[in-house]
CSV table of C-alpha atoms in Angstrom, one decimal:
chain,number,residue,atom,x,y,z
A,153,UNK,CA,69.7,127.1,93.8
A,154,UNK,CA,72.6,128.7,95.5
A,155,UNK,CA,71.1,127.0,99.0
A,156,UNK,CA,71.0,123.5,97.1
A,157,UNK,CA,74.6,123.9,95.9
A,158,UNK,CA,75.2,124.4,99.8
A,159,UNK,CA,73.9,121.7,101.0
A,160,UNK,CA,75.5,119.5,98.4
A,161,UNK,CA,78.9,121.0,99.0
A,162,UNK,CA,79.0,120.7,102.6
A,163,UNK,CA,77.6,116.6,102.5
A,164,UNK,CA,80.4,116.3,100.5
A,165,UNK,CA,82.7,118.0,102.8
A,166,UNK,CA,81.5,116.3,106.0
A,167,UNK,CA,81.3,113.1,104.7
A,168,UNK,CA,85.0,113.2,103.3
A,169,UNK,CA,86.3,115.0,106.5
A,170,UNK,CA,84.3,112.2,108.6
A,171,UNK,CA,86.6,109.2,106.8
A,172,UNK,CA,90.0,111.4,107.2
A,173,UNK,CA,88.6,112.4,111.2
A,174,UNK,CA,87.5,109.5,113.2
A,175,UNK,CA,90.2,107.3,112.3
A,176,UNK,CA,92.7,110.5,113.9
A,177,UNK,CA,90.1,110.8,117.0
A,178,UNK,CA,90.7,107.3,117.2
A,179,UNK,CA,94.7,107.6,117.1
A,180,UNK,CA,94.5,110.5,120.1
A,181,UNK,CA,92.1,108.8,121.9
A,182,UNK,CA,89.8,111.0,121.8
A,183,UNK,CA,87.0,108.4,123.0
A,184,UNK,CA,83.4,109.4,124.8
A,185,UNK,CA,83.0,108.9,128.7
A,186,UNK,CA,79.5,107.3,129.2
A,187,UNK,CA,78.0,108.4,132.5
A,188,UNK,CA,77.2,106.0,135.3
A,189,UNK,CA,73.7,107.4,135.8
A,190,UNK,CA,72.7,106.3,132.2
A,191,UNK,CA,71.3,103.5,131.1
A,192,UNK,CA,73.6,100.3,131.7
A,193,UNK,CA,74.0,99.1,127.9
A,194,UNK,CA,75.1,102.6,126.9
A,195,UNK,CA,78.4,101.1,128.8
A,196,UNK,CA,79.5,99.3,125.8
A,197,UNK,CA,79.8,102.7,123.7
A,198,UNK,CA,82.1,104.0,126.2
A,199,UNK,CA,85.3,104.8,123.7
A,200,UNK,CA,83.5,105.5,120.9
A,201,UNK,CA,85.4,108.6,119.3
A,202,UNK,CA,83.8,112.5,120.2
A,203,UNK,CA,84.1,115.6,118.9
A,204,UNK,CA,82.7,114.5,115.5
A,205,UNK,CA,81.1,117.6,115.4
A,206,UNK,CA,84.0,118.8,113.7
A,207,UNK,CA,83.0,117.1,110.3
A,208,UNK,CA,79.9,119.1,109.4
A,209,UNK,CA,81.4,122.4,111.6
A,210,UNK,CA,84.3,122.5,108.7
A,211,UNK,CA,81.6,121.7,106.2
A,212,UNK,CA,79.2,124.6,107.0
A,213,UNK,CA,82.1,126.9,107.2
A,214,UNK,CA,83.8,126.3,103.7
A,215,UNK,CA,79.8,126.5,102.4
A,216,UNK,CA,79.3,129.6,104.0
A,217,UNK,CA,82.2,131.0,102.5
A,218,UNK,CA,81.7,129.8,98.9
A,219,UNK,CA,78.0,130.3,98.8
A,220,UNK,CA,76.7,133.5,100.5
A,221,UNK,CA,79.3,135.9,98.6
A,222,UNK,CA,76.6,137.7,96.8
A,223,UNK,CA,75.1,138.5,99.9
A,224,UNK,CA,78.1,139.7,101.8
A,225,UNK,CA,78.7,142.1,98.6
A,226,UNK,CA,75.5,143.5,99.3
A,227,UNK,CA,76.3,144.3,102.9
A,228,UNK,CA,74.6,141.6,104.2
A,229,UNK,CA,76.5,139.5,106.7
A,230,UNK,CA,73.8,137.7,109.1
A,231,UNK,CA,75.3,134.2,107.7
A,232,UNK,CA,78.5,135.5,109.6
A,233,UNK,CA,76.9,136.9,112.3
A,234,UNK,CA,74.9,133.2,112.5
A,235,UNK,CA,78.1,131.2,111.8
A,236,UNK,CA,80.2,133.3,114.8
A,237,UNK,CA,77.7,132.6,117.6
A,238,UNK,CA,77.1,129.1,116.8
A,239,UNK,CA,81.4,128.6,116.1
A,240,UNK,CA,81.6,130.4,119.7
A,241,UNK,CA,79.3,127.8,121.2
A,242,UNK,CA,81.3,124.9,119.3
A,243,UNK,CA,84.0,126.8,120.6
A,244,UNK,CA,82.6,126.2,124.4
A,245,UNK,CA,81.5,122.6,123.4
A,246,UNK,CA,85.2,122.2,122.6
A,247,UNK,CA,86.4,123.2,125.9
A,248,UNK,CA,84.6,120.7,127.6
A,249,UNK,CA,85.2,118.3,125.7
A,250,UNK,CA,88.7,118.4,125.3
A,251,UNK,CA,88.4,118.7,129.5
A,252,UNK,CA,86.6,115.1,129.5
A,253,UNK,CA,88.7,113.6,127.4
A,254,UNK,CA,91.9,115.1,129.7
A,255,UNK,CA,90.1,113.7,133.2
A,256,UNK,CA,88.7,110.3,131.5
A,257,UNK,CA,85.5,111.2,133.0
A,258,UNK,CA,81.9,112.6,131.9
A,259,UNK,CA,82.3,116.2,133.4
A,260,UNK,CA,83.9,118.7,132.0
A,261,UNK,CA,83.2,122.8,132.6
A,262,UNK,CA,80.9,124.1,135.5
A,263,UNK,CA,77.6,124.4,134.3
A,264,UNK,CA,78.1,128.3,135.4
A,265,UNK,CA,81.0,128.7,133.3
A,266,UNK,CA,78.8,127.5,130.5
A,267,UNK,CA,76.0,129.6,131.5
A,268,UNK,CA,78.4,132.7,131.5
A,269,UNK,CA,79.9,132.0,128.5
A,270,UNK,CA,76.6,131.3,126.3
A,271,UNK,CA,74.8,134.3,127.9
A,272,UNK,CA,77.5,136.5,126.7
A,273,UNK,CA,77.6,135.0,123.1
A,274,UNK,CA,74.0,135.5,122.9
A,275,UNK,CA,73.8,139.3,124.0
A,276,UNK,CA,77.0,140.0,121.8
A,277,UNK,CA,75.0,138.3,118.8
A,278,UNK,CA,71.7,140.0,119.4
A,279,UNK,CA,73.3,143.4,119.9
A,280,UNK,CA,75.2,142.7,116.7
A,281,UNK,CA,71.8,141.9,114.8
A,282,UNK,CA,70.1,144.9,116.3
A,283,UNK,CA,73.0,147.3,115.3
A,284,UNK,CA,73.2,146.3,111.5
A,285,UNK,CA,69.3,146.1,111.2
A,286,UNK,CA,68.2,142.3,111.2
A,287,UNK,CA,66.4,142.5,114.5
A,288,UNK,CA,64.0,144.8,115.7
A,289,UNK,CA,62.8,144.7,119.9
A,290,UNK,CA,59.3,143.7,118.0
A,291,UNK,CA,57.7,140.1,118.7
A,292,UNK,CA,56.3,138.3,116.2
A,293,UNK,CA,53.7,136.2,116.8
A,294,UNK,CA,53.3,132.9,114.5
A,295,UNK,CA,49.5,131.9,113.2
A,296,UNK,CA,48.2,134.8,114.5
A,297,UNK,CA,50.6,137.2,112.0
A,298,UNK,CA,51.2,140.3,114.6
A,299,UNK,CA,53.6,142.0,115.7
A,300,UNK,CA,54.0,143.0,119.2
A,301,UNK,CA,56.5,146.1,119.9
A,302,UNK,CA,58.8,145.4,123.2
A,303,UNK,CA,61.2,147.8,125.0
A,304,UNK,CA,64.7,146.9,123.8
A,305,UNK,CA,65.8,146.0,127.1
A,306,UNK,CA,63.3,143.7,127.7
A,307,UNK,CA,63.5,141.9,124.4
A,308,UNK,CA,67.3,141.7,124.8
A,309,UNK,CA,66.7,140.5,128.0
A,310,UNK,CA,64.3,137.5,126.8
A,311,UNK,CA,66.2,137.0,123.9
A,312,UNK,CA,69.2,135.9,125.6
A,313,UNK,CA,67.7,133.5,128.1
A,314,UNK,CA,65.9,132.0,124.9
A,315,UNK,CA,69.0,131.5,122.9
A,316,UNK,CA,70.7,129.9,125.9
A,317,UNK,CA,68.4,127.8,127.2
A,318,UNK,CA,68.3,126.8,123.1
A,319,UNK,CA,71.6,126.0,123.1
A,320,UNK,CA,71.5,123.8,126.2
A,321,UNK,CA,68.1,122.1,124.8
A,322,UNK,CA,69.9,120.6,121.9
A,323,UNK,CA,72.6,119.5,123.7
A,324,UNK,CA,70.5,117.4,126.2
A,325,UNK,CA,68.9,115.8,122.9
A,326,UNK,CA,72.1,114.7,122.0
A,327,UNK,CA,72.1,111.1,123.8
A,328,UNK,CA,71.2,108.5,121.5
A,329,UNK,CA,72.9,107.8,118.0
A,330,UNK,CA,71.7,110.1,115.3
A,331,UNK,CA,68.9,111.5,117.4
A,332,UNK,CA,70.5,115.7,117.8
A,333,UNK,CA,71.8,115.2,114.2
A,334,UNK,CA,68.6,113.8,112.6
A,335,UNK,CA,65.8,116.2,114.5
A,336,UNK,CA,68.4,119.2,113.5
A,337,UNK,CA,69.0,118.1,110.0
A,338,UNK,CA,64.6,118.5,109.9
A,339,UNK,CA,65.2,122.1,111.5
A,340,UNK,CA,68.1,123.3,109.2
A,341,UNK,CA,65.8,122.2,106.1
A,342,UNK,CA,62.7,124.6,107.7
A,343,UNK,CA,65.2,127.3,107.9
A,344,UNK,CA,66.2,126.7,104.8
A,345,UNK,CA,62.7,127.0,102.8
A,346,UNK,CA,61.8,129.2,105.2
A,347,UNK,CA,64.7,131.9,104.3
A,348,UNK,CA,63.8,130.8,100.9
A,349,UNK,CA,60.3,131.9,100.8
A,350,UNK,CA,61.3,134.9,103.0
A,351,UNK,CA,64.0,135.8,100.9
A,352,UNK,CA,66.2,135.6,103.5
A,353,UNK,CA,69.3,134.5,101.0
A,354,UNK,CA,71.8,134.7,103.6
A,355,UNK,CA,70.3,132.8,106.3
A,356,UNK,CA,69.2,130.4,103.8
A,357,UNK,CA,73.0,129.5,102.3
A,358,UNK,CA,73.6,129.0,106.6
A,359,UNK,CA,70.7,126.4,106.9
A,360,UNK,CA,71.3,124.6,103.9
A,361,UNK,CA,75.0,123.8,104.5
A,362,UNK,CA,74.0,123.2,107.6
A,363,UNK,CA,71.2,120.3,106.8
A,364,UNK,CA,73.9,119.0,104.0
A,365,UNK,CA,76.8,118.9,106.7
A,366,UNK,CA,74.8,117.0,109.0
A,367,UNK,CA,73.6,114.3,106.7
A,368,UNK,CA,77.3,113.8,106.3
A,369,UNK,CA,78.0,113.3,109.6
A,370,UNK,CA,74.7,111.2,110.1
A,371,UNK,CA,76.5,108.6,107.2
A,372,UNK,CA,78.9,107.9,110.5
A,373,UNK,CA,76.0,109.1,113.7
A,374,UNK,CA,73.3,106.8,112.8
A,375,UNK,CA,73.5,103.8,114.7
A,376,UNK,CA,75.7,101.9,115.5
A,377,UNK,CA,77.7,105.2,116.0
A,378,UNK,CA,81.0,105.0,114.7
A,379,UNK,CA,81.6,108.8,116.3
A,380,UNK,CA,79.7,111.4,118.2
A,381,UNK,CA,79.1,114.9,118.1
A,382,UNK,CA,80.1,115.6,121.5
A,383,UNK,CA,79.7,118.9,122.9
A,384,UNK,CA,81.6,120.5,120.2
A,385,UNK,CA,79.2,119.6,117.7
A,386,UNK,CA,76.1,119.5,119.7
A,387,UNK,CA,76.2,123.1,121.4
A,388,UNK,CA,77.5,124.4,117.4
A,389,UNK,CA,74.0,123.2,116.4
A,390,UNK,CA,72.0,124.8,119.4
A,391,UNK,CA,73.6,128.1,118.4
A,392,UNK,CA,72.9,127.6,114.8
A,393,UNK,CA,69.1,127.1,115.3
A,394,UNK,CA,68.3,129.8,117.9
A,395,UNK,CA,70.6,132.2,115.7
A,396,UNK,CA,68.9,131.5,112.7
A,397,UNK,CA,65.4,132.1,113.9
A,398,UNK,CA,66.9,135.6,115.5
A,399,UNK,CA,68.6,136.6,112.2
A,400,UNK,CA,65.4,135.7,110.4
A,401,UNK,CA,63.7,138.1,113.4
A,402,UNK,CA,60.9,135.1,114.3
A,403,UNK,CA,62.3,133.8,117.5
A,404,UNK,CA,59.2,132.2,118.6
A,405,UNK,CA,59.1,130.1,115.7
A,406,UNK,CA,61.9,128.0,117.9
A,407,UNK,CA,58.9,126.5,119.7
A,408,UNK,CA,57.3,124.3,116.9
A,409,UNK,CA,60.3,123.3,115.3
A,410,UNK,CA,61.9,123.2,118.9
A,411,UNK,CA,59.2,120.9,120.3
A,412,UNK,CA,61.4,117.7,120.7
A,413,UNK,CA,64.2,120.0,122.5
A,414,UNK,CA,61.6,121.3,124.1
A,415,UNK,CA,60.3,118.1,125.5
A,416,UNK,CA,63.5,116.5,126.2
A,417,UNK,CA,64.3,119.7,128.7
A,418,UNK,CA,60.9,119.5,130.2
A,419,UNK,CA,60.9,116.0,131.2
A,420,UNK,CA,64.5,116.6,133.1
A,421,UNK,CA,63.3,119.6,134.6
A,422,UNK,CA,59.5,117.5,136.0
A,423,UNK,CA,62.3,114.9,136.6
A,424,UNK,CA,64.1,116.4,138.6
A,425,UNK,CA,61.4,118.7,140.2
A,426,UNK,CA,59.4,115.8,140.9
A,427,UNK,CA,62.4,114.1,142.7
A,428,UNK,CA,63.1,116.6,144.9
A,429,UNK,CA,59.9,117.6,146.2
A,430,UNK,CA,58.4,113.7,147.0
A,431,UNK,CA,62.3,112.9,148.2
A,432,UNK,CA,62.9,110.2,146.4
A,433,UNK,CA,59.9,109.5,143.5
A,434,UNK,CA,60.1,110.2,139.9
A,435,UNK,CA,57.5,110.3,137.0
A,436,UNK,CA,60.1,109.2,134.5
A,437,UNK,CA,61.8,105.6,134.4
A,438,UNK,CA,64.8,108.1,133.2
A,439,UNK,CA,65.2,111.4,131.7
A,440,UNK,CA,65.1,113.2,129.3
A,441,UNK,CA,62.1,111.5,127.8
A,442,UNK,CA,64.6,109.3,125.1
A,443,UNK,CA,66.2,107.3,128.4
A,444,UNK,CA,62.0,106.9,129.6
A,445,UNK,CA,61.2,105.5,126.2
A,446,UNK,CA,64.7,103.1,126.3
A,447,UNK,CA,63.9,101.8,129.6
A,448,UNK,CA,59.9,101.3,127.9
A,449,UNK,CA,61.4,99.0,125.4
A,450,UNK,CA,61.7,101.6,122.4
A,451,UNK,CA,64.9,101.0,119.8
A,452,UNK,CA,67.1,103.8,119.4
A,453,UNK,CA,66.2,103.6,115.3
A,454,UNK,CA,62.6,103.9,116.3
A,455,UNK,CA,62.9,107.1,119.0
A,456,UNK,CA,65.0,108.6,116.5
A,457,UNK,CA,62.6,108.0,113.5
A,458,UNK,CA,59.4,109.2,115.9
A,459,UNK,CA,61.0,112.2,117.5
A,460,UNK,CA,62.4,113.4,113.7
A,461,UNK,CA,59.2,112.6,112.5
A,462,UNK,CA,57.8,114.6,115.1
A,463,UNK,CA,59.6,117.4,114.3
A,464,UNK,CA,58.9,117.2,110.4
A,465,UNK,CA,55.3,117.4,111.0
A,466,UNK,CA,55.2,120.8,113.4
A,467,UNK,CA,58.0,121.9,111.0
A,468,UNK,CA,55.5,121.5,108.5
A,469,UNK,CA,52.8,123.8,110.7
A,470,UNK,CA,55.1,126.0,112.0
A,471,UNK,CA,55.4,127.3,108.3
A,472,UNK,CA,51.7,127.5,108.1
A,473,UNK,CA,52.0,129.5,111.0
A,474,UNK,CA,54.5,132.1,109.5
A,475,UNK,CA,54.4,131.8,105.4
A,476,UNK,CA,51.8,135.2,105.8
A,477,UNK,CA,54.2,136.9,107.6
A,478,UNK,CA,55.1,139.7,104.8
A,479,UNK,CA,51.9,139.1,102.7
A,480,UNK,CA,50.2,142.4,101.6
């Protein structure tokens, strides 16, 4: 109930901050820079106001807060731990944002500042997890329902590259209205069940303000955007999906529910691969894959309906995979 009442509270809250905050992004000027090397009608969102992110950010916070109390009195704080790494990756999203809007332009920090950064969120968050008991160096393997036992070292090793490579996946999803905020709103609702049938209470309160902030700030994303997530709000969601599957200690679970991030980063990486090794050729008409399917005719509504639909179904058989995890 308590994860319902979260999600409720936090639509609420993100839906009411959205109508007080993109009128003030508007007043600062706080519009997007749309790259050149995208496709050419994107040009006529350039201005559209960024850093919405902010609406369901203050929305899963004030949840948080109001709904995983009990928790917290027990000793249990992996919905803090959870809300600092993805706040400290909002945090980073901020930064460069805040730098694009400064420079007028579409780059903001050095993708090695942003690597830095993120690694060292994610090994402060996993040592944090490992010290107050929610992660053991084991790795569990969905479907399957083992456990295999790795050397700390190695796991924390692994674990870090996966939450930041996470992180980074969500971000490059975030390029057509509603598309980040709709497959992540079918994400934070698997968590949220997921913790639920787990009895993961904490994690669960996290995921469920979560999917209710977002589908207050989808009232605004869905196109025709009237505001984007920008980095702020699109790196705060990579953190909050790779740190709830660490705080819920399934990491590879990511990989199901992950497939569309998983596929956008893919066909950027063959993209750009591809490009450089035939000097000059490319598989895609444009990546990631949403630009390909843009240039192939596709509607922004529809990618966004297929790829959330997507991620619905191998939500669906990613809980299959794990609902045996603590049978006896």
């Amino acid at each position: 109930m308590r994860i319902l009442l979260a999600a409720l509270v936090a639509f609420v809250i993100s839906a009411v901050v959205g109508w007080i905050l993109i009128p003030a992004l508007r007043a600062l000027h706080a519009g997007q820079s749309i790259k050149e090397i995208g496709p050419n009608w994107h040009k006529s969102k350039e201005g559209t106001p960024t850093m919405g992110g902010i609406m369901f950010i203050v929305a899963v916070i004030i949840a948080i807060l109001v709904f995983s109390w009990q928790e917290m009195a027990a000793g249990d704080f992996s919905a803090l731990f959870v809300l600092a790494f993805s706040l400290v990756c909002g945090a980073i999203g901020f930064i460069d944002d805040f730098a694009k809007i400064r420079k007028h332009d579409n780059t903001g920090l050095t993708a090695g500042w942003k690597f830095l950064l993120q690694l060292a969120a994610a090994i402060a968050f996993l040592a944090l997890l490992r010290w107050k008991g929610h992660l053991a160096p084991n790795l569990y393997i969905p479907f399957v329902n083992v456990t295999i036992p790795v050397a700390w070292g190695i796991y924390l090793v692994f674990a870090a590259f996966v939450m930041v490579g996470c992180v980074n996946a969500v971000n490059l999803t975030d390029g057509l209205d509603g598309l980040a905020g709709s497959v992540t709103l079918a994400v934070s609702v698997f968590f949220a069940v997921l913790s639920h049938w787990w009895e993961q209470g904490a994690v669960g309160v996290f995921a469920g303000a979560l999917a209710g902030g977002l589908l207050g700030f989808l009232l605004y994303n869905f196109h025709p955007a009237k505001v984007f997530m920008g980095d702020t709000g699109s790196l705060f969601l990579g953190g909050a999906v790779c740190a709830m599957a660490f705080a819920l200690d399934a990491p590879l679970v990511l990989v199901p529910v992950g497939i569309i991030y998983i596929a956008e980063t893919m066909s950027d990486i063959i993209q750009v691969g591809y490009f450089k090794l035939t000097h000059g050729k490319r598989i895609f008409r444009m990546a990631p894959l949403h630009h390909h399917l843009e240039l192939g005719g596709w509607s922004e509504v529809r990618i966004v309906l297929t790829f959330t639909g997507i991620t619905v179904a191998f939500c669906l058989l990613a809980f299959v995979g794990v609902m045996y995890r603590n049978a006896i």
